[in-house]
């Protein structure tokens, strides 16, 4: 249950002061998983031994008067597309079933260096391609608020793990909304940092010009602590920003007094459910009450984001996923020669959505179509960046819904295009590399969580946390149609 | 059904991507890829003359590091995760000629 669980900050404070051991914190997390993950299915693999060794190490440090770090004893879940040395890392694909990476992702090393306990790997849409976590080769994850609904995706397992109270923190990756959309649907905080703010060394690549790693948390302050821990330059990632990243935790409590905030017109119209739109307007009013100036702003090119994204992301994926050839890692299906072995392996190893995107990307990049599709999409990217720059000359932050709807039922969006539409509000930030934060804000008419998205320009990450906290404090608990409130209660 | 992409083109793309596509899948993928390309055609109406393409949002270019030898992953550890290995190398079926 969400309110029975300590936040990451509370857990670390107790462990560092000796009021609680890391072993106890781990046991509480494991008990919650045992009680409920058979229903939720957030985890693909548990890393009990690794977590127990780390908990012992943390407790030994405390006993010796040393500080294990800001995440001392905090259980954390990792999306299964980030490498964990010696532990399965599948990307929810049959292609990588059984593979155990020989190294840790930088984010995993940094979390453990700060005292966190990696308790397991979470489910996702295969290779992070999807918005519902139904495209997992190992079965779907379910929304802890309503087990008949999807948790969103692609980082659905990590979002559900926090929403179900299994862990106070988890990591996801966001290529077109894969952190923010499941955060919204599961009623937790989700953050996509500025492109380059967090190292991607050890993140299995989907679309390299879009992918970012970020946290899920039950509070804005926990998300800030996690971001500060994993962020910063890493020489092992050539796209990592060399300059210092402003501390998110330091911006907490700054509020929004005097800030100019724009509601993106194009993301408040057709295709956005009325109850979601009403919550965004209510959130805008809360920001205004806290001293911000809130106005509507037009960013017309955002409506082309979806079309551009579904050319660019598949194009990059078709290139990145060429490495799964049955030679160096993962599955192999035999063939009489290399070419047949490659094709047999890829045909058996990839699911339909991955095949769809590889073929779409191959087509968009192929001779004769490159200029019409990929080339055009790259120019749309610049167009969107120019319009955002224009908007940020008048506004400090922008806002919109995170997702056009609340969590939908499993199987409800069976054709690919309707699922792709879920990303319409989140994609623009990925195309231009900007940071964006999804904060829970009340419930929809169905009683399920609504997320409000806050957007900032490059390296404006810290400002999002200050504004996010204002929304968190104003989070309405009024019941709607279903008569239940979201905070503090997880419906079976 | 969309005319954006033909069945033959989907079959060709499948070959380029090293995927074996059955007849039923060909029907499904042709329809689905056509629907996505229909949406992509929204971009055709945009006047993008004079707008530069953006490959990635990061201002960094030509990132280099000092040419210093550092420890790399252990060969045996890496090969242990390969589908087939022999004599310290990845083992594959014949690349040329008949098996």
Coordinates of C-alpha atoms in Angstrom, one line a residue:
Chain A
X1 CA 0.0 0.0 0.0
X2 CA 1.3 3.4 -1.0
X3 CA 1.0 5.1 2.4
X4 CA 2.4 2.2 4.4
X5 CA 5.7 2.5 2.6
X6 CA 8.4 4.9 3.7
X7 CA 9.8 7.3 1.1
X8 CA 13.4 6.9 -0.1
X9 CA 14.4 10.0 1.9
X10 CA 12.8 8.6 5.1
X11 CA 14.3 5.1 4.6
X12 CA 17.8 6.5 4.0
X13 CA 17.5 8.8 7.0
X14 CA 16.5 5.9 9.3
X15 CA 19.2 3.6 7.9
X16 CA 22.0 6.3 8.2
X17 CA 21.0 7.1 11.8
X18 CA 20.8 3.4 12.8
X19 CA 17.0 3.5 13.5
X20 CA 16.5 0.8 10.9
X21 CA 18.8 -1.6 9.1
X22 CA 19.2 -2.0 5.4
X23 CA 18.4 -5.7 5.9
X24 CA 15.0 -4.6 7.4
X25 CA 14.3 -2.2 4.6
X26 CA 15.0 -5.0 2.1
X27 CA 12.8 -7.5 4.0
X28 CA 9.9 -5.0 3.9
X29 CA 10.2 -4.5 0.2
X30 CA 10.5 -8.3 -0.4
X31 CA 7.4 -9.0 1.7
X32 CA 5.4 -6.5 -0.3
X33 CA 6.6 -8.1 -3.6
X34 CA 5.7 -11.6 -2.2
X35 CA 2.3 -10.4 -1.2
X36 CA 1.2 -8.8 -4.4
X37 CA 3.5 -9.2 -7.4
X38 CA 1.8 -12.4 -8.5
X39 CA -1.1 -10.1 -9.5
X40 CA 0.8 -7.0 -10.6
X41 CA 3.8 -8.7 -12.3
X42 CA 6.0 -5.7 -12.1
X43 CA 9.2 -7.8 -11.9
X44 CA 10.8 -10.1 -14.4
X45 CA 13.6 -11.2 -12.1
X46 CA 14.5 -10.6 -8.5
X47 CA 18.1 -10.0 -7.5
X48 CA 17.8 -11.2 -3.9
X49 CA 21.4 -12.2 -3.4
X50 CA 22.8 -9.0 -4.8
X51 CA 20.4 -6.9 -2.7
X52 CA 21.2 -8.9 0.5
X53 CA 25.0 -8.5 0.0
X54 CA 24.6 -4.8 -0.6
X55 CA 22.3 -4.5 2.5
X56 CA 24.9 -6.2 4.6
X57 CA 27.6 -3.9 3.3
X58 CA 25.4 -0.8 4.1
X59 CA 24.7 -2.0 7.6
X60 CA 28.4 -2.8 8.2
X61 CA 29.3 0.8 7.1
X62 CA 26.7 2.3 9.5
X63 CA 28.0 0.0 12.3
X64 CA 31.5 1.3 11.7
X65 CA 30.4 4.9 11.8
X66 CA 30.7 5.4 8.0
X67 CA 28.0 7.0 5.9
X68 CA 26.8 4.6 3.2
X69 CA 25.4 7.5 1.1
X70 CA 22.2 9.4 0.4
X71 CA 20.3 6.3 -0.7
X72 CA 21.5 4.1 2.2
X73 CA 19.3 1.0 2.3
X74 CA 16.8 2.2 -0.2
X75 CA 15.3 -0.6 -2.3
X76 CA 15.2 0.2 -6.0
X77 CA 13.9 -1.5 -9.1
X78 CA 15.6 -1.3 -12.5
X79 CA 13.9 -1.5 -15.9
X80 CA 15.2 -4.7 -17.6
X81 CA 16.8 -2.8 -20.4
X82 CA 19.7 -1.6 -18.2
X83 CA 22.6 -3.9 -17.6
X84 CA 23.2 -5.6 -14.3
X85 CA 26.3 -7.6 -14.1
X86 CA 25.7 -11.3 -13.8
X87 CA 21.9 -10.8 -13.5
X88 CA 19.4 -11.3 -16.4
X89 CA 18.8 -8.3 -18.7
X90 CA 16.3 -9.3 -21.3
X91 CA 14.6 -6.1 -22.6
X92 CA 11.5 -8.3 -22.3
X93 CA 12.6 -10.0 -25.5
X94 CA 13.1 -13.7 -26.2
X95 CA 16.2 -12.5 -28.1
X96 CA 18.0 -11.8 -24.9
X97 CA 16.5 -14.5 -22.7
X98 CA 19.3 -16.0 -20.6
X99 CA 21.8 -13.3 -21.3
X100 CA 23.7 -12.0 -18.3
X101 CA 25.7 -8.8 -19.0
X102 CA 29.4 -8.8 -18.0
X103 CA 29.1 -5.2 -16.7
X104 CA 26.8 -2.8 -14.8
X105 CA 25.1 0.3 -16.4
X106 CA 26.6 3.5 -14.9
X107 CA 23.3 4.4 -13.3
X108 CA 23.3 1.1 -11.5
X109 CA 26.8 1.6 -10.2
X110 CA 26.0 5.1 -9.1
X111 CA 22.9 4.0 -7.2
X112 CA 24.8 1.3 -5.4
X113 CA 27.6 3.6 -4.6
X114 CA 25.0 5.8 -2.9
X115 CA 23.9 2.9 -0.8
X116 CA 20.8 1.7 -2.7
X117 CA 19.7 -1.9 -2.9
X118 CA 18.9 -3.2 -6.4
X119 CA 16.0 -5.6 -5.7
X120 CA 15.1 -6.7 -9.2
X121 CA 14.5 -6.0 -12.9
X122 CA 11.2 -4.8 -14.1
X123 CA 9.0 -5.6 -17.1
X124 CA 8.7 -3.4 -20.2
X125 CA 7.4 -3.5 -23.7
X126 CA 9.9 -5.4 -25.8
X127 CA 13.0 -3.3 -26.3
X128 CA 11.0 -0.4 -24.8
X129 CA 8.7 -0.2 -27.8
X130 CA 5.1 0.4 -26.6
X131 CA 2.9 2.3 -24.3
X132 CA 1.2 -0.4 -22.3
X133 CA 3.7 -3.1 -21.3
X134 CA 1.5 -5.5 -23.2
X135 CA 4.3 -6.1 -25.8
X136 CA 6.5 -8.0 -23.3
X137 CA 7.5 -11.5 -24.4
X138 CA 7.0 -12.5 -20.8
X139 CA 3.4 -11.3 -20.3
X140 CA 1.9 -7.9 -19.4
X141 CA 2.2 -6.0 -16.1
X142 CA -1.0 -4.8 -14.6
X143 CA -1.9 -1.4 -13.1
X144 CA -1.8 -1.7 -9.3
X145 CA -4.8 0.7 -9.1
X146 CA -7.0 -1.6 -11.2
X147 CA -5.6 -5.0 -12.3
X148 CA -7.8 -5.0 -15.4
X149 CA -5.9 -1.9 -16.7
X150 CA -2.5 -1.4 -18.2
X151 CA 0.2 0.4 -16.2
X152 CA 1.3 2.3 -19.4
X153 CA 4.6 1.8 -21.0
X154 CA 7.2 1.1 -21.9
X155 CA 8.5 1.3 -18.3
X156 CA 5.3 -0.2 -16.9
X157 CA 7.0 -2.5 -14.5
X158 CA 9.0 0.2 -12.9
X159 CA 6.0 2.5 -12.6
X160 CA 3.8 -0.3 -11.1
X161 CA 6.6 -1.3 -8.7
X162 CA 6.5 2.2 -7.1
X163 CA 2.7 2.5 -7.3
X164 CA 2.2 -0.9 -5.6
X165 CA 4.6 0.1 -2.8
X166 CA 7.2 -2.6 -3.7
X167 CA 10.0 0.0 -3.8
X168 CA 10.1 3.8 -3.2
X169 CA 12.2 4.3 -6.3
X170 CA 12.8 2.8 -9.7
X171 CA 14.5 3.6 -12.9
X172 CA 12.9 3.7 -16.4
X173 CA 13.9 4.9 -19.8
X174 CA 12.0 7.4 -21.9
X175 CA 12.3 7.6 -25.7
X176 CA 8.9 9.0 -26.5
X177 CA 7.2 9.1 -23.0
X178 CA 8.1 5.7 -21.6
X179 CA 8.7 7.1 -18.1
X180 CA 6.1 9.9 -18.0
X181 CA 3.1 8.1 -19.5
X182 CA 3.3 5.1 -17.1
X183 CA 4.0 7.4 -14.2
X184 CA 0.7 9.2 -15.1
X185 CA -1.3 6.0 -15.5
X186 CA 0.1 4.6 -12.2
X187 CA -0.3 7.8 -10.2
X188 CA 3.5 8.3 -9.4
X189 CA 6.1 10.9 -10.2
X190 CA 8.1 10.2 -13.4
X191 CA 10.9 12.3 -14.8
X192 CA 12.7 12.5 -18.2
X193 CA 15.9 14.5 -17.8
X194 CA 17.6 16.7 -20.3
X195 CA 19.2 14.6 -23.1
X196 CA 22.8 14.0 -21.9
X197 CA 22.1 14.7 -18.2
X198 CA 22.2 11.0 -17.2
X199 CA 24.7 8.5 -18.6
X200 CA 23.3 5.8 -20.9
X201 CA 26.3 3.5 -20.6
X202 CA 24.7 0.1 -20.1
X203 CA 21.2 1.2 -21.3
X204 CA 20.4 -1.1 -24.2
X205 CA 19.8 1.3 -27.1
X206 CA 16.4 1.8 -28.8
X207 CA 16.6 5.2 -30.5
X208 CA 19.9 6.8 -29.5
X209 CA 19.0 10.4 -30.3
X210 CA 15.9 10.2 -28.0
X211 CA 16.6 7.7 -25.2
X212 CA 17.1 9.0 -21.6
X213 CA 17.1 7.3 -18.2
X214 CA 15.1 8.7 -15.4
X215 CA 13.4 8.0 -12.0
X216 CA 10.0 7.0 -10.8
X217 CA 9.1 7.9 -7.2
X218 CA 6.2 8.4 -5.0
X219 CA 7.3 12.0 -4.2
X220 CA 8.9 14.8 -6.1
X221 CA 11.7 15.1 -3.5
X222 CA 12.5 11.4 -3.9
X223 CA 12.7 11.8 -7.7
X224 CA 15.0 14.8 -7.2
X225 CA 17.3 12.8 -4.9
X226 CA 17.5 9.9 -7.4
X227 CA 18.1 12.2 -10.4
X228 CA 20.9 14.0 -8.5
X229 CA 22.5 10.6 -7.7
X230 CA 22.4 9.2 -11.3
X231 CA 23.1 12.4 -13.2
X232 CA 26.3 14.0 -14.2
X233 CA 29.1 13.4 -16.7
X234 CA 30.2 9.9 -17.6
X235 CA 33.2 9.6 -19.9
X236 CA 31.7 6.2 -21.0
X237 CA 28.8 7.9 -22.7
X238 CA 29.9 10.3 -25.5
X239 CA 26.5 12.1 -25.4
X240 CA 26.9 12.8 -21.7
X241 CA 27.0 16.6 -20.9
X242 CA 30.4 17.5 -19.5
X243 CA 29.3 20.6 -17.5
X244 CA 27.7 20.2 -14.0
X245 CA 24.0 19.5 -13.9
X246 CA 22.1 21.8 -11.5
X247 CA 20.9 20.0 -8.4
X248 CA 17.2 19.2 -8.4
X249 CA 17.1 18.7 -4.6
X250 CA 18.6 22.2 -4.1
X251 CA 15.6 23.7 -6.1
X252 CA 13.0 22.0 -3.9
X253 CA 10.9 24.5 -1.9
X254 CA 11.6 27.3 -4.4
X255 CA 8.0 27.4 -5.4
X256 CA 6.7 29.1 -8.6
X257 CA 6.2 32.7 -7.4
X258 CA 6.9 35.1 -10.3
X259 CA 7.3 32.2 -12.8
X260 CA 5.6 32.4 -16.2
X261 CA 4.0 29.1 -17.1
X262 CA 2.4 28.4 -20.5
X263 CA -0.3 25.8 -21.2
X264 CA 0.4 24.3 -24.6
X265 CA -2.8 24.9 -26.6
X266 CA -2.2 22.2 -29.2
X267 CA -2.0 19.5 -26.4
X268 CA -5.3 20.6 -24.8
X269 CA -7.7 20.0 -27.7
X270 CA -9.1 17.1 -29.7
X271 CA -7.9 13.7 -28.6
X272 CA -7.5 14.7 -24.9
X273 CA -10.2 13.3 -22.6
X274 CA -12.4 16.0 -20.9
X275 CA -11.6 14.7 -17.4
X276 CA -7.8 14.9 -18.0
X277 CA -8.1 18.4 -19.5
X278 CA -10.1 19.5 -16.5
X279 CA -7.4 18.3 -14.1
X280 CA -4.7 20.1 -16.1
X281 CA -6.7 23.3 -15.9
X282 CA -7.1 22.7 -12.1
X283 CA -3.3 22.2 -11.8
X284 CA -2.8 25.5 -13.7
X285 CA -5.0 27.2 -11.2
X286 CA -3.0 25.8 -8.4
X287 CA 0.2 27.1 -9.9
X288 CA -1.4 30.5 -10.3
X289 CA -2.5 30.4 -6.6
X290 CA 1.1 29.8 -5.7
X291 CA 2.1 33.0 -7.5
X292 CA 2.8 32.0 -11.1
X293 CA 1.4 33.7 -14.1
X294 CA -0.3 31.0 -16.2
X295 CA -1.4 31.7 -19.8
X296 CA -2.2 29.7 -22.9
X297 CA 0.6 29.5 -25.5
X298 CA 0.5 28.0 -29.0
X299 CA 3.3 25.7 -30.1
X300 CA 1.8 24.6 -33.4
X301 CA 4.6 22.2 -34.6
X302 CA 4.0 19.9 -31.6
X303 CA 1.1 18.3 -33.5
X304 CA 3.7 17.1 -36.0
X305 CA 5.8 15.5 -33.3
X306 CA 4.0 12.1 -33.4
X307 CA 4.5 11.7 -37.2
X308 CA 8.2 12.7 -37.0
X309 CA 8.8 10.5 -34.0
X310 CA 7.3 7.4 -35.7
X311 CA 9.8 7.8 -38.5
X312 CA 12.9 8.8 -36.5
X313 CA 12.6 6.3 -33.6
X314 CA 12.0 3.3 -35.9
X315 CA 14.8 4.5 -38.2
X316 CA 17.3 4.5 -35.3
X317 CA 15.9 1.3 -33.9
X318 CA 16.4 -0.5 -37.2
X319 CA 20.0 0.4 -37.0
X320 CA 20.5 -0.3 -33.3
X321 CA 18.7 -3.7 -33.4
X322 CA 20.9 -4.9 -36.3
X323 CA 23.3 -6.1 -33.6
X324 CA 21.0 -9.0 -32.7
X325 CA 22.4 -11.4 -35.2
X326 CA 22.8 -14.5 -33.1
X327 CA 26.6 -14.2 -33.0
X328 CA 27.8 -12.4 -29.9
X329 CA 25.0 -12.7 -27.3
X330 CA 21.4 -13.8 -26.8
X331 CA 19.5 -16.4 -28.8
X332 CA 20.5 -18.2 -31.9
X333 CA 18.4 -20.3 -34.2
X334 CA 20.7 -22.4 -36.4
X335 CA 20.8 -22.0 -40.2
X336 CA 22.9 -23.6 -42.9
X337 CA 24.9 -20.4 -43.4
X338 CA 25.4 -17.1 -41.5
X339 CA 22.7 -15.3 -43.4
X340 CA 20.0 -17.9 -42.7
X341 CA 21.1 -18.1 -39.1
X342 CA 20.8 -14.3 -38.8
X343 CA 17.3 -14.3 -40.3
X344 CA 16.1 -17.4 -38.4
X345 CA 17.4 -15.9 -35.1
X346 CA 15.8 -12.5 -35.6
X347 CA 12.5 -14.0 -36.9
X348 CA 12.2 -16.2 -33.8
X349 CA 13.6 -13.7 -31.3
X350 CA 11.7 -10.5 -32.0
X351 CA 8.0 -9.9 -31.3
X352 CA 5.6 -8.3 -33.8
X353 CA 5.9 -4.7 -32.6
X354 CA 9.7 -4.8 -32.8
X355 CA 9.5 -6.3 -36.3
X356 CA 7.1 -3.6 -37.3
X357 CA 9.4 -0.8 -36.1
X358 CA 12.5 -2.4 -37.7
X359 CA 10.7 -2.7 -41.0
X360 CA 9.3 0.8 -40.8
X361 CA 12.7 2.2 -40.0
X362 CA 14.4 0.2 -42.7
X363 CA 11.9 1.6 -45.2
X364 CA 12.1 5.2 -44.0
X365 CA 15.9 5.0 -44.4
X366 CA 15.9 3.2 -47.7
X367 CA 17.0 4.7 -51.0
X368 CA 14.3 6.7 -52.7
X369 CA 12.3 7.3 -49.4
X370 CA 15.0 8.8 -47.2
X371 CA 14.4 12.5 -48.1
X372 CA 10.6 12.1 -48.1
X373 CA 10.4 10.5 -44.6
X374 CA 13.6 10.5 -42.5
X375 CA 15.0 13.8 -43.9
X376 CA 11.6 15.5 -43.5
X377 CA 11.2 14.2 -39.9
X378 CA 14.6 15.6 -39.0
X379 CA 13.6 19.0 -40.2
X380 CA 10.4 18.8 -38.2
X381 CA 12.6 18.3 -35.2
X382 CA 14.3 21.6 -35.8
X383 CA 10.9 23.3 -36.4
X384 CA 9.7 22.1 -33.0
X385 CA 12.9 23.2 -31.3
X386 CA 12.6 26.7 -32.9
X387 CA 9.0 27.0 -31.7
X388 CA 9.8 25.9 -28.2
X389 CA 12.7 28.4 -28.1
X390 CA 10.1 31.1 -29.1
X391 CA 7.7 29.9 -26.3
X392 CA 10.5 30.0 -23.7
X393 CA 11.3 33.6 -24.6
X394 CA 8.0 34.4 -22.9
X395 CA 7.6 31.5 -20.4
X396 CA 9.8 29.8 -17.8
X397 CA 7.9 26.5 -18.0
X398 CA 5.2 24.9 -20.1
X399 CA 2.6 22.4 -19.2
X400 CA 0.2 19.9 -20.7
X401 CA -1.5 16.6 -19.9
X402 CA 1.0 13.7 -19.7
X403 CA -1.3 11.2 -21.3
X404 CA -4.5 11.9 -23.3
X405 CA -6.4 9.4 -21.0
X406 CA -6.2 7.6 -17.8
X407 CA -5.2 3.9 -17.8
X408 CA -7.1 1.8 -20.4
X409 CA -8.0 -1.8 -20.2
X410 CA -5.7 -4.6 -21.3
X411 CA -6.3 -5.4 -24.9
X412 CA -8.2 -2.1 -25.5
X413 CA -5.8 -0.7 -28.0
X414 CA -4.9 -3.6 -30.3
X415 CA -4.1 -1.6 -33.5
X416 CA -0.6 0.0 -33.4
X417 CA -1.7 3.5 -34.4
X418 CA -4.2 3.9 -31.5
X419 CA -1.4 2.9 -29.1
X420 CA 1.0 5.3 -30.7
X421 CA -1.4 8.2 -30.0
X422 CA -0.8 7.7 -26.3
X423 CA 2.6 9.5 -26.7
X424 CA 1.3 12.6 -28.4
X425 CA 1.9 14.9 -25.4
X426 CA 5.3 13.4 -24.4
X427 CA 7.1 13.0 -27.7
X428 CA 7.9 16.7 -28.3
X429 CA 10.3 16.8 -25.3
X430 CA 12.2 13.8 -26.6
X431 CA 12.6 15.2 -30.1
X432 CA 14.2 18.4 -28.8
X433 CA 16.0 16.8 -25.8
X434 CA 14.2 18.9 -23.2
X435 CA 13.4 17.7 -19.6
X436 CA 9.8 17.0 -18.5
X437 CA 8.2 15.8 -15.3
X438 CA 4.9 14.1 -14.8
X439 CA 3.2 14.7 -11.4
X440 CA 0.0 12.9 -10.3
X441 CA -2.9 15.4 -10.0
X442 CA -6.2 13.9 -8.9
X443 CA -8.2 11.3 -10.7
X444 CA -10.3 11.0 -13.8
X445 CA -14.0 10.2 -14.0
X446 CA -13.1 6.5 -13.7
X447 CA -11.3 7.2 -10.4
X448 CA -7.9 6.4 -12.0
X449 CA -4.8 8.7 -11.7
X450 CA -4.2 11.7 -13.9
X451 CA -0.7 13.0 -14.6
X452 CA 0.1 16.6 -15.4
X453 CA 3.3 17.2 -17.4
X454 CA 5.6 20.1 -16.7
X455 CA 8.2 21.0 -19.4
X456 CA 11.4 23.1 -19.3
X457 CA 14.1 24.1 -21.7
X458 CA 17.5 22.3 -21.9
X459 CA 19.1 22.0 -18.4
X460 CA 16.0 23.5 -16.8
X461 CA 15.6 20.2 -14.9
X462 CA 15.8 21.7 -11.4
X463 CA 13.0 24.2 -12.1
X464 CA 10.6 21.3 -12.8
X465 CA 11.1 19.9 -9.4
X466 CA 10.3 23.2 -7.7
X467 CA 7.0 23.5 -9.7
X468 CA 6.3 19.8 -9.4
X469 CA 6.3 20.1 -5.6
X470 CA 3.7 22.9 -5.8
X471 CA 1.4 20.5 -7.7
X472 CA 2.2 17.7 -5.3
X473 CA 1.1 19.9 -2.4
X474 CA -2.1 20.9 -4.2
X475 CA -2.9 17.4 -5.4
X476 CA -6.7 17.2 -5.1
X477 CA -8.2 14.4 -3.2
X478 CA -11.7 15.0 -4.2
X479 CA -13.5 11.9 -5.4
X480 CA -15.0 11.7 -8.9
X481 CA -17.4 9.2 -10.4
X482 CA -15.9 6.2 -8.8
X483 CA -15.9 7.8 -5.3
X484 CA -12.4 6.8 -4.4
X485 CA -9.3 8.9 -3.9
X486 CA -6.0 8.1 -5.3
X487 CA -3.4 9.0 -2.6
X488 CA -3.1 6.6 0.2
X489 CA -5.2 4.0 -1.3
X490 CA -4.4 1.3 -3.9
X491 CA -7.5 -0.4 -5.0
X492 CA -7.3 -4.1 -5.5
Chain B
X1 CA -6.2 -0.4 -47.2
X2 CA -3.5 2.1 -47.6
X3 CA -1.6 2.4 -50.9
X4 CA 1.4 4.0 -49.1
X5 CA 3.5 0.8 -49.2
X6 CA 2.9 -2.4 -51.3
X7 CA 3.1 -6.0 -50.3
X8 CA 6.2 -6.4 -52.4
X9 CA 7.9 -3.5 -50.7
X10 CA 7.2 -4.9 -47.3
X11 CA 8.6 -8.3 -48.4
X12 CA 11.7 -6.5 -49.6
X13 CA 12.1 -4.5 -46.4
X14 CA 11.8 -7.7 -44.5
X15 CA 14.6 -9.2 -46.4
X16 CA 16.8 -6.1 -45.9
X17 CA 16.1 -6.3 -42.2
X18 CA 16.9 -10.1 -42.1
X19 CA 13.4 -11.1 -41.1
X20 CA 11.4 -14.0 -42.5
X21 CA 7.8 -12.8 -43.1
X22 CA 5.0 -15.3 -43.7
X23 CA 2.2 -14.6 -46.1
X24 CA -0.3 -13.8 -43.3
X25 CA 2.2 -11.5 -41.6
X26 CA 2.8 -9.8 -44.9
X27 CA -0.9 -8.9 -45.1
X28 CA -0.9 -7.6 -41.5
X29 CA 2.3 -5.6 -41.7
X30 CA 1.4 -4.1 -45.1
X31 CA -1.8 -2.7 -43.6
X32 CA -0.2 -1.6 -40.4
X33 CA 2.9 0.1 -41.9
X34 CA 0.6 1.8 -44.4
X35 CA -1.4 3.3 -41.5
X36 CA 1.7 4.7 -39.9
X37 CA 3.0 6.1 -43.2
X38 CA -0.4 7.7 -43.8
X39 CA 0.2 9.7 -40.6
X40 CA 3.7 10.4 -41.7
X41 CA 2.3 11.9 -44.8
X42 CA 1.0 14.8 -42.7
X43 CA 4.6 16.1 -42.8
X44 CA 4.4 16.3 -46.6
X45 CA 2.2 19.4 -46.4
X46 CA 4.8 21.3 -44.3
X47 CA 7.0 23.9 -45.9
X48 CA 10.4 23.0 -44.5
X49 CA 12.6 24.9 -47.0
X50 CA 15.4 26.6 -45.1
X51 CA 14.9 24.4 -42.0
X52 CA 18.1 22.4 -41.1
X53 CA 17.7 18.8 -40.2
X54 CA 18.5 17.8 -36.6
X55 CA 20.2 14.5 -36.1
X56 CA 20.2 14.7 -32.3
X57 CA 19.5 17.4 -29.7
X58 CA 23.0 17.4 -28.1
X59 CA 25.3 20.2 -29.0
X60 CA 28.4 18.0 -28.5
X61 CA 30.4 16.9 -31.5
X62 CA 33.5 14.8 -32.0
X63 CA 33.9 13.8 -28.4
X64 CA 37.3 12.3 -27.9
X65 CA 39.3 10.9 -25.0
X66 CA 43.0 10.5 -24.4
X67 CA 44.3 7.4 -26.2
X68 CA 45.2 5.5 -23.1
X69 CA 44.8 1.7 -22.8
X70 CA 42.4 0.7 -20.1
X71 CA 41.3 -2.8 -19.0
X72 CA 38.4 -4.1 -21.1
X73 CA 35.9 -6.8 -20.5
X74 CA 37.4 -10.3 -20.0
X75 CA 37.4 -12.3 -23.2
X76 CA 36.2 -15.5 -21.5
X77 CA 33.4 -13.7 -19.7
X78 CA 32.1 -12.3 -22.9
X79 CA 32.5 -15.5 -24.9
X80 CA 30.6 -17.4 -22.1
X81 CA 27.5 -15.4 -23.1
X82 CA 27.8 -16.1 -26.8
X83 CA 25.6 -18.7 -28.5
X84 CA 28.7 -20.6 -29.7
X85 CA 32.4 -20.0 -29.2
X86 CA 35.6 -21.9 -30.1
X87 CA 39.3 -21.2 -29.6
X88 CA 38.6 -17.8 -28.0
X89 CA 36.4 -16.7 -30.9
X90 CA 32.7 -16.4 -31.8
X91 CA 31.7 -19.5 -33.8
X92 CA 29.3 -19.1 -36.7
X93 CA 28.0 -21.2 -39.6
X94 CA 29.8 -20.9 -42.9
X95 CA 29.6 -17.4 -44.4
X96 CA 30.4 -18.5 -48.0
X97 CA 29.4 -21.4 -50.1
X98 CA 27.4 -24.5 -49.2
X99 CA 27.4 -25.9 -45.7

